[in-house]
mmCIF file of C-alpha atoms in Angstrom:
data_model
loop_
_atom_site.group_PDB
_atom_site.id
_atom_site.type_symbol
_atom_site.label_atom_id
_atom_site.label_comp_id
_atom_site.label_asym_id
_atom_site.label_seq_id
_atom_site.Cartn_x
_atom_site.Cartn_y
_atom_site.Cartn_z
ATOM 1 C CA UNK A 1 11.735 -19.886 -12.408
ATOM 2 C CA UNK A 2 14.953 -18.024 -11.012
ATOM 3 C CA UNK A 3 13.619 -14.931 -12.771
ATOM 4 C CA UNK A 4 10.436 -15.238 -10.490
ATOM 5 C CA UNK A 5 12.334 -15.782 -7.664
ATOM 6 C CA UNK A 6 14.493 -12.804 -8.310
ATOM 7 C CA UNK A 7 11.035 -11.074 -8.765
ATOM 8 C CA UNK A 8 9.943 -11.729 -5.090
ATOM 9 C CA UNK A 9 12.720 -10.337 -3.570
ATOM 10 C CA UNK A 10 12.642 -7.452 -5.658
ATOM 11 C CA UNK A 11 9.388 -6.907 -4.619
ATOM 12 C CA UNK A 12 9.674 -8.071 -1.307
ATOM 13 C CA UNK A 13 12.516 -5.392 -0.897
ATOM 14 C CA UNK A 14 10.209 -2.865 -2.369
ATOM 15 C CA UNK A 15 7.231 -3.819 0.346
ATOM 16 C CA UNK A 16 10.069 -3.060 2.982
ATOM 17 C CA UNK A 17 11.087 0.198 1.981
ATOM 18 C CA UNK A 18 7.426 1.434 1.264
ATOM 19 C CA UNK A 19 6.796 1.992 4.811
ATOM 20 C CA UNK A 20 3.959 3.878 5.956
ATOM 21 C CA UNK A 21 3.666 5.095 2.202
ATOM 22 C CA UNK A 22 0.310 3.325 1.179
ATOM 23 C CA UNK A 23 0.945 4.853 -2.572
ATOM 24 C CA UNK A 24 3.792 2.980 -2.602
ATOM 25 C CA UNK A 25 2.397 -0.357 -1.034
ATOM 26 C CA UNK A 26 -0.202 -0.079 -3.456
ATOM 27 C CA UNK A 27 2.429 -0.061 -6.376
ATOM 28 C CA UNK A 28 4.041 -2.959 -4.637
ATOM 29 C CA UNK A 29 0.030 -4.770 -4.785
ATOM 30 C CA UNK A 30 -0.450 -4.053 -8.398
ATOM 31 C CA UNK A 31 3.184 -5.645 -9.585
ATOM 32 C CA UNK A 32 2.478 -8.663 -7.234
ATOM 33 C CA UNK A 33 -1.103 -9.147 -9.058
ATOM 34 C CA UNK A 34 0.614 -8.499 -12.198
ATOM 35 C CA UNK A 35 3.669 -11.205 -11.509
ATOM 36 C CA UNK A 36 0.856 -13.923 -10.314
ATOM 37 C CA UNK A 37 -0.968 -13.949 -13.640
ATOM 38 C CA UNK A 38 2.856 -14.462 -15.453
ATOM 39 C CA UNK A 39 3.543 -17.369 -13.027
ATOM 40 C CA UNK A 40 2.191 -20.980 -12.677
ATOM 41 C CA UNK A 41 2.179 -23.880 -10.088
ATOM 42 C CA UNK A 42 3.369 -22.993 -6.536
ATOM 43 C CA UNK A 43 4.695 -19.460 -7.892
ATOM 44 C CA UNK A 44 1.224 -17.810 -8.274
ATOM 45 C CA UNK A 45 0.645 -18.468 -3.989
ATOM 46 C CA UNK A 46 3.992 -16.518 -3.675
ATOM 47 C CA UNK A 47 2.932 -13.235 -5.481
ATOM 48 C CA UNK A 48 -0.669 -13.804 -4.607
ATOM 49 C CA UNK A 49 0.974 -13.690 -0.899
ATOM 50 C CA UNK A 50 2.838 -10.804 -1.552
ATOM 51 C CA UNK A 51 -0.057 -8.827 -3.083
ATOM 52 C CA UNK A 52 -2.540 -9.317 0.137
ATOM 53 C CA UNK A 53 0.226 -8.657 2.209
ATOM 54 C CA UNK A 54 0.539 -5.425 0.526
ATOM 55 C CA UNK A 55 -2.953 -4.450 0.079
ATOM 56 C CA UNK A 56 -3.533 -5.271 3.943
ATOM 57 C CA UNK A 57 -0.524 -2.766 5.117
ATOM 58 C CA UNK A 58 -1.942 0.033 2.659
ATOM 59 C CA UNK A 59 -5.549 -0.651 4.210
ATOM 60 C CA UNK A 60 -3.392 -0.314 7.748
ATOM 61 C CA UNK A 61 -1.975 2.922 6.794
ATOM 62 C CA UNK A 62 -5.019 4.030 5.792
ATOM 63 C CA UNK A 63 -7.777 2.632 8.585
ATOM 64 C CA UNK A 64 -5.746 1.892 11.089
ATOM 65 C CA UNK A 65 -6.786 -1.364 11.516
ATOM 66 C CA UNK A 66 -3.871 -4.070 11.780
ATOM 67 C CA UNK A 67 -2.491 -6.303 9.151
ATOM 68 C CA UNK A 68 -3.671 -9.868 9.253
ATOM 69 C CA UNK A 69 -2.052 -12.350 11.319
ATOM 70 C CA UNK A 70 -3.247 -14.427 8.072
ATOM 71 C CA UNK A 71 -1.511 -12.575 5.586
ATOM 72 C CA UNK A 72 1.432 -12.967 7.574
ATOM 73 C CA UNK A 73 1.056 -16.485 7.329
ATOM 74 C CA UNK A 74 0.168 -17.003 4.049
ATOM 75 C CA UNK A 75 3.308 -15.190 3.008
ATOM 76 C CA UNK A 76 5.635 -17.003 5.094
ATOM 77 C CA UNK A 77 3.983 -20.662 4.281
ATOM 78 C CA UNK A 78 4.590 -19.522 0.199
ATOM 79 C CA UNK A 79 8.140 -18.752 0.736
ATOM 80 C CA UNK A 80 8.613 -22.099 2.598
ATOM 81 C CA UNK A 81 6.420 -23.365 -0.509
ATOM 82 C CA UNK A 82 8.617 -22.383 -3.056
ATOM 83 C CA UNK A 83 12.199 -22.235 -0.622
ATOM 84 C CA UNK A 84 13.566 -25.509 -2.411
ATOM 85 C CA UNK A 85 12.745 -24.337 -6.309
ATOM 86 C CA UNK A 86 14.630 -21.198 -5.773
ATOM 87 C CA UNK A 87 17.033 -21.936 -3.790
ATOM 88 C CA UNK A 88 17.972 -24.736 -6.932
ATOM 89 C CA UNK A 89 17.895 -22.005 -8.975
ATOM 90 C CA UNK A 90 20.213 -20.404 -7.033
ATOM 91 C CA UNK A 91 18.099 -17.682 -5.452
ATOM 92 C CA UNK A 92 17.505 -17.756 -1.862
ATOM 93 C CA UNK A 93 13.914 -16.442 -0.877
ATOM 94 C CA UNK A 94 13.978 -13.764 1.595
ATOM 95 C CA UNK A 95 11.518 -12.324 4.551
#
């Protein structure tokens, strides 16, 4: 579990410094998809999060059109999810 953790906040770093770079947000999608499908229980919402969230900034970069107010959410409700389990673990989830 604390490796997982330690996972999202890698990646979460990485969505962060991507920027306007849809290339690189696009990375960022394919490790989140990649991270869900090695995770179980209330894990797989937190990289499933992280990969929409992705996918809808690179589609912004790309169309224009805005990021989701529900992939906002859906983000920020997993982290809350999975705030205690890390946080035992000794890795505090970050946004």
């Amino acid at each position: 579990m604390k490796e997982a953790c330690e996972k999202f906040n890698s990646l979460y770093v990485q969505y962060r410094a991507a920027g306007r770079d849809s290339n690189a947000q696009e990375d960022v999608y394919l490790a989140a998809a990649d991270a869900k499908d090695r995770v179980s229980g209330n894990l797989k919402g937190l990289f499933t999060s992280m990969a929409v969230l992705a996918l809808d900034q690179a589609s912004e970069i790309e169309t224009g059109d805005p990021v989701s107010q529900a992939a906002k959410d859906a983000i920020r409700d997993a982290v809350f999810a999975n705030a205690g389990a890390c946080t035992a673990e000794g890795v505090t989830l970050t946004l």
